[in-house]
Short mmCIF file of C-alpha atoms in Angstrom, two decimals:
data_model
loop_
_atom_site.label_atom_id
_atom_site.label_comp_id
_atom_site.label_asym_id
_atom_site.label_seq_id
_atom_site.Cartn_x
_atom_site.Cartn_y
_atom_site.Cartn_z
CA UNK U 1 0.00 0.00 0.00
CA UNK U 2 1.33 3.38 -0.70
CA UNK U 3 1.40 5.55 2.47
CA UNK U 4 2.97 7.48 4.61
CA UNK U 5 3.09 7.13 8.21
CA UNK U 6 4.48 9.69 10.98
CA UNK U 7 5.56 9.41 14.13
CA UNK U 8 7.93 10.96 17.14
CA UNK U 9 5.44 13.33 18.07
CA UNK U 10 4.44 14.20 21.94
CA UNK U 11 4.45 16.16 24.78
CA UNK U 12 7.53 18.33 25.38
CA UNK U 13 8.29 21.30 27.18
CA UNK U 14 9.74 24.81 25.96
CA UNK U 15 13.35 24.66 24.89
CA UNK U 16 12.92 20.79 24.47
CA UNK U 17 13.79 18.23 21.08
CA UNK U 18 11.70 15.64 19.48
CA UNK U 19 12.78 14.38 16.26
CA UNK U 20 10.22 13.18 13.76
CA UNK U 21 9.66 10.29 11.33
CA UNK U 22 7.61 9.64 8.04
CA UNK U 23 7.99 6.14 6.88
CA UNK U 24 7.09 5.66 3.27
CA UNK U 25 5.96 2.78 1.90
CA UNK U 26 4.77 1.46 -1.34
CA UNK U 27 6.71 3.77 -3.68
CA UNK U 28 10.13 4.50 -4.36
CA UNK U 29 10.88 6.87 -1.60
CA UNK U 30 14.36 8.27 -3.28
CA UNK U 31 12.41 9.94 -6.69
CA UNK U 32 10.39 12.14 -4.34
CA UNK U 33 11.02 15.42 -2.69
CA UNK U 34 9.41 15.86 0.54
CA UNK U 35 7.62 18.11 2.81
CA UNK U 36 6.61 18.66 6.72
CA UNK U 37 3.29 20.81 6.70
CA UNK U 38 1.91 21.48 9.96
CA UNK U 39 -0.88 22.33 11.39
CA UNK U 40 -2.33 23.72 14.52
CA UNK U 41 -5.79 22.23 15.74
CA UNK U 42 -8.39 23.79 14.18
CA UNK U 43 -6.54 25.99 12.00
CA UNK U 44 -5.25 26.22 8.81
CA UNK U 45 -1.95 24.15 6.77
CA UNK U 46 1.57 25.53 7.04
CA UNK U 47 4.24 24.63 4.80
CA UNK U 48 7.63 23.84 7.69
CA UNK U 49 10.08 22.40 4.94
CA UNK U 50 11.29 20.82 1.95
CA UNK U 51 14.07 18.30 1.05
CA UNK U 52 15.18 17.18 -2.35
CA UNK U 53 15.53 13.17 -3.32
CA UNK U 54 18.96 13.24 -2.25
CA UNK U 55 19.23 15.12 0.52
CA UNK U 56 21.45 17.75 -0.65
CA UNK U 57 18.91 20.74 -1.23
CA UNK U 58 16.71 22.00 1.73
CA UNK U 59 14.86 24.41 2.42
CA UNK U 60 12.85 26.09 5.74
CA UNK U 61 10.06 28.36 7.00
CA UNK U 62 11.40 31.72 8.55
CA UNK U 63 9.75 30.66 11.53
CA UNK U 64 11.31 27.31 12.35
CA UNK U 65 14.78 28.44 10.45
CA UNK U 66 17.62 27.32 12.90
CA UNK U 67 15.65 25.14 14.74
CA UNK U 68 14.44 22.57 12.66
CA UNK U 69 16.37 20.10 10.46
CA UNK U 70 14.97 17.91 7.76
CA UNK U 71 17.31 14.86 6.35
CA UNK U 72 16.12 11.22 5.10
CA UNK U 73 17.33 8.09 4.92
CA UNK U 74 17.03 7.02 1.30
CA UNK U 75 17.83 3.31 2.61
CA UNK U 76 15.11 3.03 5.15
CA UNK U 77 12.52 4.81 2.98
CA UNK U 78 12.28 7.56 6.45
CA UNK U 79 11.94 11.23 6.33
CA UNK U 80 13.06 13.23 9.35
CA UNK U 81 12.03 16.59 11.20
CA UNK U 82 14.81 17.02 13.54
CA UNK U 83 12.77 19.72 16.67
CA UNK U 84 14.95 21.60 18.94
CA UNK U 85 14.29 24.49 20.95
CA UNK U 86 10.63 24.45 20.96
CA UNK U 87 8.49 27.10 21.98
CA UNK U 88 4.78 26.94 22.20
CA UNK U 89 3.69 28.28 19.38
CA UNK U 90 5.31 24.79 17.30
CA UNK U 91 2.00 23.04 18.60
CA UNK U 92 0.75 21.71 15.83
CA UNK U 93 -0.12 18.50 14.31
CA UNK U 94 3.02 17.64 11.80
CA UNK U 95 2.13 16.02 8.36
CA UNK U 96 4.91 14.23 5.87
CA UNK U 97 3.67 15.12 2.08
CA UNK U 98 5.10 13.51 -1.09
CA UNK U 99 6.02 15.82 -4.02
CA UNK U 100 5.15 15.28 -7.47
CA UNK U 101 5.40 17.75 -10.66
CA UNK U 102 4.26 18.21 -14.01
CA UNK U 103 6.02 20.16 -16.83
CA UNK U 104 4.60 23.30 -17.40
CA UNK U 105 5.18 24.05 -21.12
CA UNK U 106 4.70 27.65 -21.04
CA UNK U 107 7.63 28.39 -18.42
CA UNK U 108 9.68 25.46 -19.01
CA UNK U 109 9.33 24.55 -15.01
CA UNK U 110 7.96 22.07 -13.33
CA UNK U 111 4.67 22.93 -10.66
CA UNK U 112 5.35 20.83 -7.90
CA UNK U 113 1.99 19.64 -5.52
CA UNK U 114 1.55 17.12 -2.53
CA UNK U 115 0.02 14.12 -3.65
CA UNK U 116 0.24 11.88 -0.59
CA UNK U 117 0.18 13.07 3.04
CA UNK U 118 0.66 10.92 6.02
CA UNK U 119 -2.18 11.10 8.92
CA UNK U 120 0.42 13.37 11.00
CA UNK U 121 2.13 13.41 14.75
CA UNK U 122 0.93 15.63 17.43
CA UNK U 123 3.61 17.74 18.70
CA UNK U 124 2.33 20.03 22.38
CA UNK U 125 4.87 22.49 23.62
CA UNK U 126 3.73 22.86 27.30
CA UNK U 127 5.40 23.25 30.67
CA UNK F 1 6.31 35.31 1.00
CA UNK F 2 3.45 34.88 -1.50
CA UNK F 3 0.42 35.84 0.15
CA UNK F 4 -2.72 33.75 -0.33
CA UNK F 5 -6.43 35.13 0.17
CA UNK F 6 -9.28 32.19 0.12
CA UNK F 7 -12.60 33.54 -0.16
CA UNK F 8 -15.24 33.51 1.52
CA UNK F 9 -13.78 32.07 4.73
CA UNK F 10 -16.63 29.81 5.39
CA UNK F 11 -19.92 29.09 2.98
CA UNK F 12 -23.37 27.46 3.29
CA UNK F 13 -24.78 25.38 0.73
CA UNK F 14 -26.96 22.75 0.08
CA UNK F 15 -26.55 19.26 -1.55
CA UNK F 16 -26.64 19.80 -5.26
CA UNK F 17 -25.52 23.34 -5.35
CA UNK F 18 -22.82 24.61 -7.26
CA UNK F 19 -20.05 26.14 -5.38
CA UNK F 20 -17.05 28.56 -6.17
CA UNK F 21 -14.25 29.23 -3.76
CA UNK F 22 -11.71 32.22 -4.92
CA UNK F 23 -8.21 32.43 -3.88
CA UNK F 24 -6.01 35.55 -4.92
CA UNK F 25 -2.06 35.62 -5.05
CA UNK F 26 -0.56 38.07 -3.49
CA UNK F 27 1.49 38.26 -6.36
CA UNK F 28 1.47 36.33 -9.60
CA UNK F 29 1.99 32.58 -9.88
CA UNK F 30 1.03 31.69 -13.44
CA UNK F 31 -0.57 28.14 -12.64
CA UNK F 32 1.50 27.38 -9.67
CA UNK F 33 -1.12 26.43 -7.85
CA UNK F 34 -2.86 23.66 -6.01
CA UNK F 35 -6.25 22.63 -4.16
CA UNK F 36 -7.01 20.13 -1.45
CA UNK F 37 -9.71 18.90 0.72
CA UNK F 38 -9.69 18.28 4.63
CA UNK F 39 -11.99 16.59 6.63
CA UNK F 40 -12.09 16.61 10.33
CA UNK F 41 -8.81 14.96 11.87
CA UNK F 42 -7.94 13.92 8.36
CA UNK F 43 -5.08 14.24 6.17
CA UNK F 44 -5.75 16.89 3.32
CA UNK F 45 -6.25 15.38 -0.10
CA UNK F 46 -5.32 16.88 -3.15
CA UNK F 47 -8.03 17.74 -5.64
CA UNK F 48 -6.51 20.27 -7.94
CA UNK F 49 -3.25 21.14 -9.20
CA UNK F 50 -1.66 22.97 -11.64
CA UNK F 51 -4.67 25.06 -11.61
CA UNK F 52 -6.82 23.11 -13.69
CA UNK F 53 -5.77 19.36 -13.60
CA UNK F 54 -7.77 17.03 -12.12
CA UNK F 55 -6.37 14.61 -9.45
CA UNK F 56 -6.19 10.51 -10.21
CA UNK F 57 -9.32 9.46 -8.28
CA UNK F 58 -10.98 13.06 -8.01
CA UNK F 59 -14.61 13.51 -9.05
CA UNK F 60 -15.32 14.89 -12.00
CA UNK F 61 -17.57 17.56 -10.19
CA UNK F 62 -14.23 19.06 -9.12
CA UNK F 63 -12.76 21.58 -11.78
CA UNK F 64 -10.41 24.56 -11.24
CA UNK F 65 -9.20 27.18 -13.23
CA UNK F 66 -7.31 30.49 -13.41
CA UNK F 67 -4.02 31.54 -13.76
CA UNK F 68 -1.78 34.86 -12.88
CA UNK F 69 -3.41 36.00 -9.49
CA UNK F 70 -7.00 34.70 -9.35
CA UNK F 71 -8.04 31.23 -8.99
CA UNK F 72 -11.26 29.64 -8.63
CA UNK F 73 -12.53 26.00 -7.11
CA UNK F 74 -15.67 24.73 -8.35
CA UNK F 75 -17.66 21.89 -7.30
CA UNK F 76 -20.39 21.14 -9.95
CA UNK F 77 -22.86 19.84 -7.56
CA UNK F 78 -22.47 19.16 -4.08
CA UNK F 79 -22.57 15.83 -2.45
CA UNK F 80 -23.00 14.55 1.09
CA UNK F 81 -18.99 13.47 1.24
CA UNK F 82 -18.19 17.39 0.11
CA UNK F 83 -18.58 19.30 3.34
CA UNK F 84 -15.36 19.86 4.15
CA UNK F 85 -12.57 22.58 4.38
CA UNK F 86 -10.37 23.73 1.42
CA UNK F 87 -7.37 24.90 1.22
CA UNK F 88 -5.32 26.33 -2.22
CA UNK F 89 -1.76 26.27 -1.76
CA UNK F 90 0.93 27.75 -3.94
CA UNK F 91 4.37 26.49 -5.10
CA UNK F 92 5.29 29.42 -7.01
CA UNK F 93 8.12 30.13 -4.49
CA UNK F 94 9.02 28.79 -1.16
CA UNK F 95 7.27 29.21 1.32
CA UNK F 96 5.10 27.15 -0.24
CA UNK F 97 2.24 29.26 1.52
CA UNK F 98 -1.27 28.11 1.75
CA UNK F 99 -5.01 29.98 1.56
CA UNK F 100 -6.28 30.52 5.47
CA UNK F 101 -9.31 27.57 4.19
CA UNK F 102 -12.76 27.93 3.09
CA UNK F 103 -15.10 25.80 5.76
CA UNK F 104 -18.37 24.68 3.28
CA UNK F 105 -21.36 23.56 5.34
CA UNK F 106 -24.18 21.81 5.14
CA UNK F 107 -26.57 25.21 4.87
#
């Protein structure tokens, strides 16, 4: 089955780590850049980060710049969100997305979109 | 950071209805952009992308269109399984920024 499937997250207090996992099954994990999206309840999607297929080219929100650290592990099929000093405002529920693209003709670029999202990983920032 | 403005923030409609949900760039993104679905404490699901191309599995009721700065969602006639929140989402530029959402309920 093609999925994706987070875990890592949980309760952790201000200043504190968690680091995140997406497993990815039923594709071939090392064609796709990826993305963390996150979200907190009852409001609306954030885009967190981006990683290339090969781990060379990331990329990060302003917000979690410094803090946050995506990799992967082509040979285990995982995607990472590596959390450190949290604050409370990082409560949120984190979701893995695949990337896919189509060729846009007109530009010569591709337009990249998330075609497979994992359920997500609660992450609370409380003392 | 690209700027996107859903509109209206939340709608009413009725079961068969046809719905339209706007979302303006805050600057222009050709087709560079994308629409999903969200149910309560579910995943989002893409519908949309590239402006006007339909998602594998999507209902044909689904279309999208626009280009440049204004983009519009429309759902042909509502179903049951439609009420929902949407979201349009642009990767023009990173951040990939997303619309605020557009809650549609059953009026």
């Amino acid at each position: 089955e093609v999925q994706l499937v987070e875990s890592g997250g949980g309760l952790v207090q201000p200043g504190g780590s968690l680091r995140l996992s997406c497993a990815a099954s039923g594709f071939t994990f090392s064609n796709h850049w990826m993305h963390w999206v996150r979200q907190v309840p009852g409001k609306g999607l954030v885009w967190v980060s981006r990683i290339n297929s090969d781990g060379i080219i990331t990329d990060y929100a302003d917000s979690v710049k410094g803090r946050f650290t995506i990799s992967r592990d082509n040979a285990e099929n995982t995607l990472y969100l590596q959390v450190d000093s949290l604050r409370a405002e990082d409560t949120a529920v984190y979701y893995c997305a695949r990337a896919a693209h189509t060729f846009d003709f007109w530009s010569g670029y591709y337009i990249w979109y998330f075609d497979l999202w994992g359920r997500g990983t609660l992450v609370t920032v409380s003392s | 950071d690209i700027q996107m403005t859903q509109s209206p923030s939340s709608l009413s409609a009725s079961v068969a209805d046809r719905v339209t949900i706007t979302c303006r760039a805050s600057q222009s993104i050709s087709t560079y952009l994308n629409w999903y679905q969200q149910k309560p404490r579910k995943a989002p699901q893409l519908l949309i992308y590239a402006a006007s191309s339909l998602q594998s599995g999507v209902p044909s009721r689904f279309s999208g269109s626009g280009s440049g700065t204004d983009f519009t969602l429309t759902i042909s006639s509502l179903q049951p399984e439609d009420f929902a929140t949407y979201y349009c989402q642009q990767t023009h530029s990173t951040p990939h920024t997303f619309g605020q959402g557009t809650k549609l309920e059953i009026k």
